[in-house]
Short mmCIF file of C-alpha atoms and ligand atoms in Angstrom, two decimals:
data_model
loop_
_atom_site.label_atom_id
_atom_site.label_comp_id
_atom_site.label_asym_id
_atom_site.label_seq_id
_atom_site.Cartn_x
_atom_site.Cartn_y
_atom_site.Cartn_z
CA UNK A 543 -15.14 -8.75 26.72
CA UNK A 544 -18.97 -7.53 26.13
CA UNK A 545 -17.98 -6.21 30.33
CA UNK A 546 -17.34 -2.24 30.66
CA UNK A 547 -14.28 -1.60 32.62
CA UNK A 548 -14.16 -1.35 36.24
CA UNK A 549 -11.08 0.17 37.21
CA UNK A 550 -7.59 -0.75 38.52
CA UNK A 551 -4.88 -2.07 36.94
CA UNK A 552 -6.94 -3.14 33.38
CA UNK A 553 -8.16 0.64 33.69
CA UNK A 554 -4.83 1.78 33.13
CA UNK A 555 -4.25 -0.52 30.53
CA UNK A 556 -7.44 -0.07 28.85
CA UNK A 557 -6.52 3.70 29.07
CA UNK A 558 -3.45 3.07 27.81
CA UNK A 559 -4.30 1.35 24.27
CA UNK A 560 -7.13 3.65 24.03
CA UNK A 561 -5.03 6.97 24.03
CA UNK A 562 -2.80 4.95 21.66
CA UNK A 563 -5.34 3.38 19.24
CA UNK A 564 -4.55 5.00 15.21
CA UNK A 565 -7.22 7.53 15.02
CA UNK A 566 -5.44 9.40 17.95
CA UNK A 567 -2.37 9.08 16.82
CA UNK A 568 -3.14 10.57 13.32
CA UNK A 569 -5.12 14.10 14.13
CA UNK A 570 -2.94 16.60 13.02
CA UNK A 571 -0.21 14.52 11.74
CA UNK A 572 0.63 15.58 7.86
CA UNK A 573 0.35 12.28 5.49
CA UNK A 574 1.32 11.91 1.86
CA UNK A 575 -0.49 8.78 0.18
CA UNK A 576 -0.04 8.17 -3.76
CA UNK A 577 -2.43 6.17 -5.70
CA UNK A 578 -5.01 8.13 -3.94
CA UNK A 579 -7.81 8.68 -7.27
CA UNK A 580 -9.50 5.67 -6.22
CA UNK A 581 -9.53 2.10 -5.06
CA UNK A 582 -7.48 1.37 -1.47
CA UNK A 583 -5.76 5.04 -2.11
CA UNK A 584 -9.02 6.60 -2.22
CA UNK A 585 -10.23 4.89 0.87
CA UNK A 586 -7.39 5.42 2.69
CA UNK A 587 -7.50 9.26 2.49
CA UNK A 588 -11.27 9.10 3.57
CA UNK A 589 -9.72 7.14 7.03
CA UNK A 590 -7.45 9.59 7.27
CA UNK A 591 -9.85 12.65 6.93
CA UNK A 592 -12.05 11.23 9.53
CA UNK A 593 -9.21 10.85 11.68
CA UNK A 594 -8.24 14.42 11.31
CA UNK A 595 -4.64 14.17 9.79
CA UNK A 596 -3.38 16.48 6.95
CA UNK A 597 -3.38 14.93 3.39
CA UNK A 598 -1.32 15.49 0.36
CA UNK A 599 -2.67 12.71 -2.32
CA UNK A 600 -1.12 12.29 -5.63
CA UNK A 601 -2.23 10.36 -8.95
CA UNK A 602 -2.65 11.18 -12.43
CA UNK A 603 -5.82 12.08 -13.29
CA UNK A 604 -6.75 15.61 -11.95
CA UNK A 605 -10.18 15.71 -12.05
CA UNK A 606 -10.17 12.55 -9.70
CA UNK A 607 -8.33 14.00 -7.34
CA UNK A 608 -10.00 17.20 -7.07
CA UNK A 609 -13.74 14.94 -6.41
CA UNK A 610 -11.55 12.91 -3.63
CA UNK A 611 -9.76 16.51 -1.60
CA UNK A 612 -13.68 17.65 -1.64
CA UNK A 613 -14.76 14.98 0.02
CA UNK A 614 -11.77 14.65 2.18
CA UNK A 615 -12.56 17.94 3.89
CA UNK A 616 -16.38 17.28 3.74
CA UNK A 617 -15.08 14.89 6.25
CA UNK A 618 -12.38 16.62 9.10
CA UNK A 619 -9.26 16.63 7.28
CA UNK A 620 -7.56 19.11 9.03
CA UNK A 621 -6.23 20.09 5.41
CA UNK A 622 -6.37 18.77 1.45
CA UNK A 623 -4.23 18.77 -1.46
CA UNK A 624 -3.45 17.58 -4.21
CA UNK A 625 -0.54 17.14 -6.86
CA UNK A 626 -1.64 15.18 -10.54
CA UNK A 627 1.30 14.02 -12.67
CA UNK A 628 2.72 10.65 -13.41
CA UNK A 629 5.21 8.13 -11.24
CA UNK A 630 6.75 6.98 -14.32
CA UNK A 631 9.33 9.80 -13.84
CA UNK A 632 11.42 10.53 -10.55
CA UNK A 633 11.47 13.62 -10.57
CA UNK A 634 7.74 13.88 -10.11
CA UNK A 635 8.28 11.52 -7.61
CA UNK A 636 10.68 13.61 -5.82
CA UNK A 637 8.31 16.85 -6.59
CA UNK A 638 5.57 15.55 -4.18
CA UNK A 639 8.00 15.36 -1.65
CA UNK A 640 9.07 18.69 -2.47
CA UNK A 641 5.33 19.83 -2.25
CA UNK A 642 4.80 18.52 1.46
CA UNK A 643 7.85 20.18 2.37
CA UNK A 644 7.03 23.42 1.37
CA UNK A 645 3.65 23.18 2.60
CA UNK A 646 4.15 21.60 6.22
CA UNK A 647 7.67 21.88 6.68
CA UNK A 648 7.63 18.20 6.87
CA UNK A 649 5.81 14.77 6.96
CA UNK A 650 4.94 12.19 9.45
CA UNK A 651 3.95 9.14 6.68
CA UNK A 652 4.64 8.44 3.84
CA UNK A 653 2.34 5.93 2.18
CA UNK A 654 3.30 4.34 -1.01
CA UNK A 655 0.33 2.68 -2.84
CA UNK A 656 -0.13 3.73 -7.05
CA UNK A 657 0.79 0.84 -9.17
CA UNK A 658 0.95 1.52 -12.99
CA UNK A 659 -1.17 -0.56 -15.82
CA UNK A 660 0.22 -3.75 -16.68
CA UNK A 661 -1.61 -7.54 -17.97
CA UNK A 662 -3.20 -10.20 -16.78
CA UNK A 663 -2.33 -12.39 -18.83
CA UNK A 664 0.63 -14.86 -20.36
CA UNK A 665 4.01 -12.79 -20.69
CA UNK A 666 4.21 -11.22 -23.91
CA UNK A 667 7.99 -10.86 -23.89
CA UNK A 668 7.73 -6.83 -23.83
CA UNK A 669 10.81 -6.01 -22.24
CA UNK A 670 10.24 -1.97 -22.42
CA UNK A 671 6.94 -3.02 -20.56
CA UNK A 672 8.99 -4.52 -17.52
CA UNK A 673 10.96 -1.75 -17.39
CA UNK A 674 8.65 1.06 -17.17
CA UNK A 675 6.24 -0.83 -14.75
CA UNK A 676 9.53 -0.47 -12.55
CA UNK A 677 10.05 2.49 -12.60
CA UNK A 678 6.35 3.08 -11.63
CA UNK A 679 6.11 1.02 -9.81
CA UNK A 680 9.59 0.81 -7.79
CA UNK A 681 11.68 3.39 -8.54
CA UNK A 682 9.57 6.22 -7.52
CA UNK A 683 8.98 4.49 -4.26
CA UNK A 684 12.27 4.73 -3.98
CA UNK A 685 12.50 8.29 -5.24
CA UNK A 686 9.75 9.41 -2.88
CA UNK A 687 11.41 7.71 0.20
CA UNK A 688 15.34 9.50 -0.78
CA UNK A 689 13.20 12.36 -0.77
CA UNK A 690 10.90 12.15 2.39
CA UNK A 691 13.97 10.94 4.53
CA UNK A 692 15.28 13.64 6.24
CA UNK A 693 11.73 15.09 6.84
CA UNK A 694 10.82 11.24 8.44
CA UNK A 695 13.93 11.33 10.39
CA UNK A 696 13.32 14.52 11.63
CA UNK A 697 9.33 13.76 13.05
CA UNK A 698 10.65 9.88 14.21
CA UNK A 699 7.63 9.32 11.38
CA UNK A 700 6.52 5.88 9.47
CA UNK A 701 7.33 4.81 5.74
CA UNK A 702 4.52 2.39 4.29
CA UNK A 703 4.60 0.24 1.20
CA UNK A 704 1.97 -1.28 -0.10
CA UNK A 705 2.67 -4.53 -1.79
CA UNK A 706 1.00 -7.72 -2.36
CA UNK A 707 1.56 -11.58 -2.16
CA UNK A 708 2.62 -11.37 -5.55
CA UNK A 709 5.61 -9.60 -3.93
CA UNK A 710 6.30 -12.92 -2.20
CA UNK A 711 5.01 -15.58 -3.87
CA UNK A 712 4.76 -15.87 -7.56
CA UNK A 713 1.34 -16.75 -9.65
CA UNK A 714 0.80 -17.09 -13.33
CA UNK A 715 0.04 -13.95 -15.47
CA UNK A 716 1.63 -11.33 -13.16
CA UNK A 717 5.14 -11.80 -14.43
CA UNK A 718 6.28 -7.65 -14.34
CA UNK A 719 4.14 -6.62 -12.08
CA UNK A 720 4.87 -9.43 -9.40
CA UNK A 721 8.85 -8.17 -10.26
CA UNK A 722 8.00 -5.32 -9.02
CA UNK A 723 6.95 -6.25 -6.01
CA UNK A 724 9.56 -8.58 -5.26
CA UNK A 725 11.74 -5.68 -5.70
CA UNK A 726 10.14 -3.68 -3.43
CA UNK A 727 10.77 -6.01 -0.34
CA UNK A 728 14.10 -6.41 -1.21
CA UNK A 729 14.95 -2.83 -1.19
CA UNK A 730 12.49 -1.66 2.20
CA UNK A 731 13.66 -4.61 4.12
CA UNK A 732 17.01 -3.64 3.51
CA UNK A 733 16.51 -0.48 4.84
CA UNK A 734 14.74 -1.16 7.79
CA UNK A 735 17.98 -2.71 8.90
CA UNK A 736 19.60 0.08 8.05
CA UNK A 737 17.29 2.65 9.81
CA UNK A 738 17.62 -0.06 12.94
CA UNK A 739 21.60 -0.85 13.01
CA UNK A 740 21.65 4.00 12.57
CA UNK A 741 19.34 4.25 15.35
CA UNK A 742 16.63 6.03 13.24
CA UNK A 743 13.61 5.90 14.57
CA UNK A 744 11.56 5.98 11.00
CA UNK A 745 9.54 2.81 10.79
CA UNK A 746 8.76 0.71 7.56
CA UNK A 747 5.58 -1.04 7.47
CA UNK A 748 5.20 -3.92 4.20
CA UNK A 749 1.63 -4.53 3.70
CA UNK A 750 0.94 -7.79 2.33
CA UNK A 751 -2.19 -7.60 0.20
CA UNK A 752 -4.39 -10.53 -1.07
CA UNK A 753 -7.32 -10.07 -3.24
CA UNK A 754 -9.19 -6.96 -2.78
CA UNK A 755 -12.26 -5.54 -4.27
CA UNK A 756 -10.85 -2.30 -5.78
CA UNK A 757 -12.49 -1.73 -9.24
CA UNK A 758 -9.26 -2.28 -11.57
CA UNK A 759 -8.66 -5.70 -9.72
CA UNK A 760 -12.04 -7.06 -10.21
CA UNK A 761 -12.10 -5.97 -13.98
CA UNK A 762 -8.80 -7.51 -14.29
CA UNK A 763 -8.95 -10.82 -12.62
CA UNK A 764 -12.51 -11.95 -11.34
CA UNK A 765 -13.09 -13.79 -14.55
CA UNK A 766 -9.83 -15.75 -13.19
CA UNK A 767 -9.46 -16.20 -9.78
CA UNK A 768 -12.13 -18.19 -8.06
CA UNK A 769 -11.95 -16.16 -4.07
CA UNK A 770 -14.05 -13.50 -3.09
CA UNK A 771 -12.36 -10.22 -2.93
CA UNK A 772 -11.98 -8.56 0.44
CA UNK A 773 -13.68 -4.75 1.04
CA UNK A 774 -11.53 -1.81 0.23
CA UNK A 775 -12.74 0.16 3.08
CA UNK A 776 -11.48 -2.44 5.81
CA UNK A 777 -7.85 -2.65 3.54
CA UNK A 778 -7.35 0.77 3.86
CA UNK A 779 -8.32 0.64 7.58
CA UNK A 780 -5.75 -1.64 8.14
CA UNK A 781 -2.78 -0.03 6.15
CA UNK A 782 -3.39 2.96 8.13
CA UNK A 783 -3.27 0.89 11.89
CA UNK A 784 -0.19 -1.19 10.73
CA UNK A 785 1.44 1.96 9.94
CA UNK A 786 0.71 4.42 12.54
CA UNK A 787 1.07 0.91 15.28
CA UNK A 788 4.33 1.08 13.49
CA UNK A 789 4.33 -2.80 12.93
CA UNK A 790 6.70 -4.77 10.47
CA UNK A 791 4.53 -6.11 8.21
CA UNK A 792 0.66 -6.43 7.53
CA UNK A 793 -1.15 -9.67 5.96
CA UNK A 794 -4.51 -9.02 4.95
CA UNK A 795 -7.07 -10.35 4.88
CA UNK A 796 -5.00 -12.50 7.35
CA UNK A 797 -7.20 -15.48 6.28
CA UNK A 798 -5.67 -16.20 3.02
CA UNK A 799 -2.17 -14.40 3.02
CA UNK A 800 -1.06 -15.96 6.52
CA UNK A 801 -1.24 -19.58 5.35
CA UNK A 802 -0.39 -19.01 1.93
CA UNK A 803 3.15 -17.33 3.70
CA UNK A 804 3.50 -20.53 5.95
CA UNK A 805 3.06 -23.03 2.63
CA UNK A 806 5.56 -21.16 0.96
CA UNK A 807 7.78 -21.99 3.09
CA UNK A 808 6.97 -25.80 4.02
CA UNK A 809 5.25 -26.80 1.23
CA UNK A 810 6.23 -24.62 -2.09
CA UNK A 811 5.47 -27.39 -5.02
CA UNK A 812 1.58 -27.73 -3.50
CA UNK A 813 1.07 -23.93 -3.05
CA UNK A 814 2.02 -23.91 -6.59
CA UNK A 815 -0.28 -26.31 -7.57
CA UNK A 816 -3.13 -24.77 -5.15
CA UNK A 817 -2.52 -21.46 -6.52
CA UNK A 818 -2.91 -22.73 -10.18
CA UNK A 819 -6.24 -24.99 -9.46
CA UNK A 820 -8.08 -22.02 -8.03
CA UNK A 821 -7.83 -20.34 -11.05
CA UNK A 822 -10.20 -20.58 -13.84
CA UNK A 823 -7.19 -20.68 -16.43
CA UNK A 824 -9.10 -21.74 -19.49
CA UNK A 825 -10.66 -18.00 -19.16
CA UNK A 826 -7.21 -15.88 -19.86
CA UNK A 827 -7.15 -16.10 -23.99
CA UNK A 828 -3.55 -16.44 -25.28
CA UNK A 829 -3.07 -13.27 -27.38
P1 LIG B 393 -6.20 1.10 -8.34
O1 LIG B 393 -5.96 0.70 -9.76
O2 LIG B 393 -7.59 1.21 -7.87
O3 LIG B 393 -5.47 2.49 -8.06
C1 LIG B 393 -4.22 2.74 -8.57
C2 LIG B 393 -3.90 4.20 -8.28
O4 LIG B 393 -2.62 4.50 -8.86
C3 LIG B 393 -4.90 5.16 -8.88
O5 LIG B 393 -5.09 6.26 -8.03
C4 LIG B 393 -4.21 5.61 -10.17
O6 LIG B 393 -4.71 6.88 -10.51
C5 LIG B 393 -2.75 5.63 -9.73
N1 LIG B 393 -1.84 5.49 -10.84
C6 LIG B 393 -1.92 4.64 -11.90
N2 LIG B 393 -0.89 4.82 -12.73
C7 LIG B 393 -0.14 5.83 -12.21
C8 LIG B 393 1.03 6.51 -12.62
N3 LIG B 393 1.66 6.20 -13.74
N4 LIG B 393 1.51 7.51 -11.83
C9 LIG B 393 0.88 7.86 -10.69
N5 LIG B 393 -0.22 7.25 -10.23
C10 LIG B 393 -0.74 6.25 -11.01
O7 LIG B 393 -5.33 0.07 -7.45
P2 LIG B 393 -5.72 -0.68 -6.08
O8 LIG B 393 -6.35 0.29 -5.18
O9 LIG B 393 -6.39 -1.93 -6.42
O10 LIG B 393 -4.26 -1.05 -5.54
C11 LIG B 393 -3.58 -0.21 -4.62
C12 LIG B 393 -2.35 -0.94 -4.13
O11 LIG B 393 -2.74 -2.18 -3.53
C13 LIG B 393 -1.33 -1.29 -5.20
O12 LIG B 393 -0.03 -1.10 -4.72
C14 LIG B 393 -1.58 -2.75 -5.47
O13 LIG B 393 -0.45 -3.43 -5.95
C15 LIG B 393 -1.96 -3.23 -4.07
N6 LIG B 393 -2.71 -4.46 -4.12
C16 LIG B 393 -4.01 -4.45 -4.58
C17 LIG B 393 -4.71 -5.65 -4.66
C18 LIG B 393 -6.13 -5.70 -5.13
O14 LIG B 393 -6.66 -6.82 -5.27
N7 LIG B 393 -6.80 -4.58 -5.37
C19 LIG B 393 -4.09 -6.93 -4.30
C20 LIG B 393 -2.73 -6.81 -3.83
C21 LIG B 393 -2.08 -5.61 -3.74
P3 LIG B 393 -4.59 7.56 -11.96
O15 LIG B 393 -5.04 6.54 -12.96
O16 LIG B 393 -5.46 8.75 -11.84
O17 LIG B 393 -3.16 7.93 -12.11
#
C-alpha cells in the first residue's frame, strides 16, 4: 500500500524483505556476466555497478568492453574488468573462470548471457552452422559452469542462464539457435537436481526471455514479429532479482511468456498456429 509502515509485526516483515531486497544482497559480491558489450549484458553490468558488486564482463569485441568497465565504475562498481576473446572455444570459456579466480579468489554468480550470430530465416541445411552455434552457445556455458563450480560451491553462490522461449517452445526461422536453447534446459535442470539430491547450496536460475528490445533482436526480427519488444533495462533488472532471490526460473515479460508456457502445455496445435499468425511471414525472403 501507498500507507508508510507503522510498526509491529509488518515492521519486522517489512524490515525483513527490505534488508533482503537484490541491491543489498549484491554490494561487494564478485559477478562474472558474458555477453556483456551490449544489449541485456550491457545493462545488466550497469545494475550491477549501481548496486555495488564486483564485475568481470566478457565478449569479443575489446573496444566495447573497455567503453562499458568505464562506465561501470563511473557508476559504484566496487571493481571492473574485462576479458575479450571468443565463446566458440572452451578453453576461453574456462579462461574467464580462471581470470575471476585469480583476481577474487572466487565468485558469487555466474551469469551466462552471449549468444553467437545465427539467421532468421528458413533453415539452410548448414550443418557446421548448428554445430558451432553450440558450442557458443552451449558448450561454453557448460565450460564456464565446470569451471566456476568449486568457487560457487565454496560462496553457497547462484548460476544464471539466460535463455529464451525459443528454449521451450519452438517458432519458425530459429531452427539452431532455438537447439541451443533447448539444450541448455536440459543440461541446467539436470543439474539443479543434482546440486539439490548433493546438498549444494549453488542455485540455478533459467530465465525465460520473450521479445526484448536489444539492438541485434530488433534488426533481426521486427520486420517479422508483430509484438512490441520489452525494455532492456527492466530485463536486466529482472535477471539480476531472479538470481540473487535465488528463484527457479524467470518469465519475462510475464505477460506473454506465462501464457504462452500454459498453451504449450494444454493447447500445443493453437499456440502453433498463434505463434505463426503473429508473424508477418511474407517478409522473411527465401534465400
Ligand atoms: P546481443 O546481440 O545484444 O548481445 C550478445 C552479446 O554476446 C554481445 O555482448 C556480443 O558481443 C556477445 N557475443 C557474440 N558472439 C560472441 C562470441 N562468439 N563469443 C563471446 N561473446 C559473443 O544479445 P541480447 O542482449 O539481445 O541477448 C542476450 C541474451 O538474451 C541471449 O542469451 C539471448 O538468447 C537472450 N534473449 C534475448 C532476446 C531478445 O529479444 N533480445 C529474446 C530471448 C532471449 P561481441 O559481439 O563483442 O562478442
Amino acid at each position: 500500500t501507498e500507507e508508510p509502515c507503522t510498526g509491529g509485526v509488518w515492521c519486522r516483515l517489512c524490515t525483513a524483505l527490505s534488508s533482503a531486497s537484490p541491491p543489498e544482497m549484491l554490494r561487494g559480491k564478485r559477478v562474472i556476466v558474458t555477453g556483456a558489450s551490449s544489449g541485456i549484458g550491457e545493462q545488466m553490468a550497469y545494475h550491477l555497478a549501481r548496486m555495488g558488486a564486483h564485475v568481470l564482463l566478457t565478449a569479443r569485441t575489446e573496444a566495447k568492453l573497455q567503453k562499458v568497465v568505464d562506465k561501470c565504475l563511473d557508476l559504484g562498481a566496487a571493481s571492473a574488468r574485462y576479458v575479450s576473446g571468443s565463446m566458440e572455444s572452451t578453453a576461453f570459456a574456462e579462461e574467464v573462470v580462471k581470470e575471476a579466480e585469480n583476481t577474487w579468489g572466487g565468485l558469487d554468480m555466474l551469469i551466462l548471457n552471449h549468444i553467437g550470430h545465427s539467421f532468421f530465416d528458413f533453415f539452410n541445411g548448414d550443418v557446421d552452422h548448428v554445430r558451432k552455434l553450440m558450442e557458443t552457445n552451449f558448450l561454453s556455458y557448460v565450460a564456464m559452469t565446470v569451471s566456476a563450480l568449486p568457487m560457487l560451491k565454496e560462496s553457497e553462490g547462484s548460476i544464471v542462464v539466460v535463455s529464451s522461449v525459443s528454449g521451450k517452445v519452438a517458432s519458425p526461422f530459429t531452427a539452431p539457435y532455438s537447439a541451443t536453447k533447448f539444450a541448455l534446459e536440459g543440461f541446467f535442470s539436470s543439474l539443479r537436481h543434482e546440486l539439490i539430491i548433493e546438498n549444494v547450496n549453488v542455485s540455478v536460475t533459467l530465465c525465460i526471455l520473450g521479445y526484448i528490445n536489444t539492438e541485434s533482436a530488433v534488426r533481426a526480427v521486427s520486420h517479422v514479429i508483430k509484438e512490441a519488444p520489452a525494455p532492456k533495462e527492466e530485463c536486466a533488472l529482472e535477471i539480476i532479482r531472479s538470481g540473487a532471490l535465488r528463484q527457479r526460473e524467470l518469465h519475462y515479460p510475464a505477460s506473454t511468456v506465462t501464457p504462452i508456457l500454459l498453451l504449450r502445455d494444454f493447447a500445443p496445435e493453437f499456440l502453433d498456429g498463434l505463434i505463426r499468425s503473429n508473424m508477418r511471414v511474407e517478409n522473411i525472403k527465401r534465400a
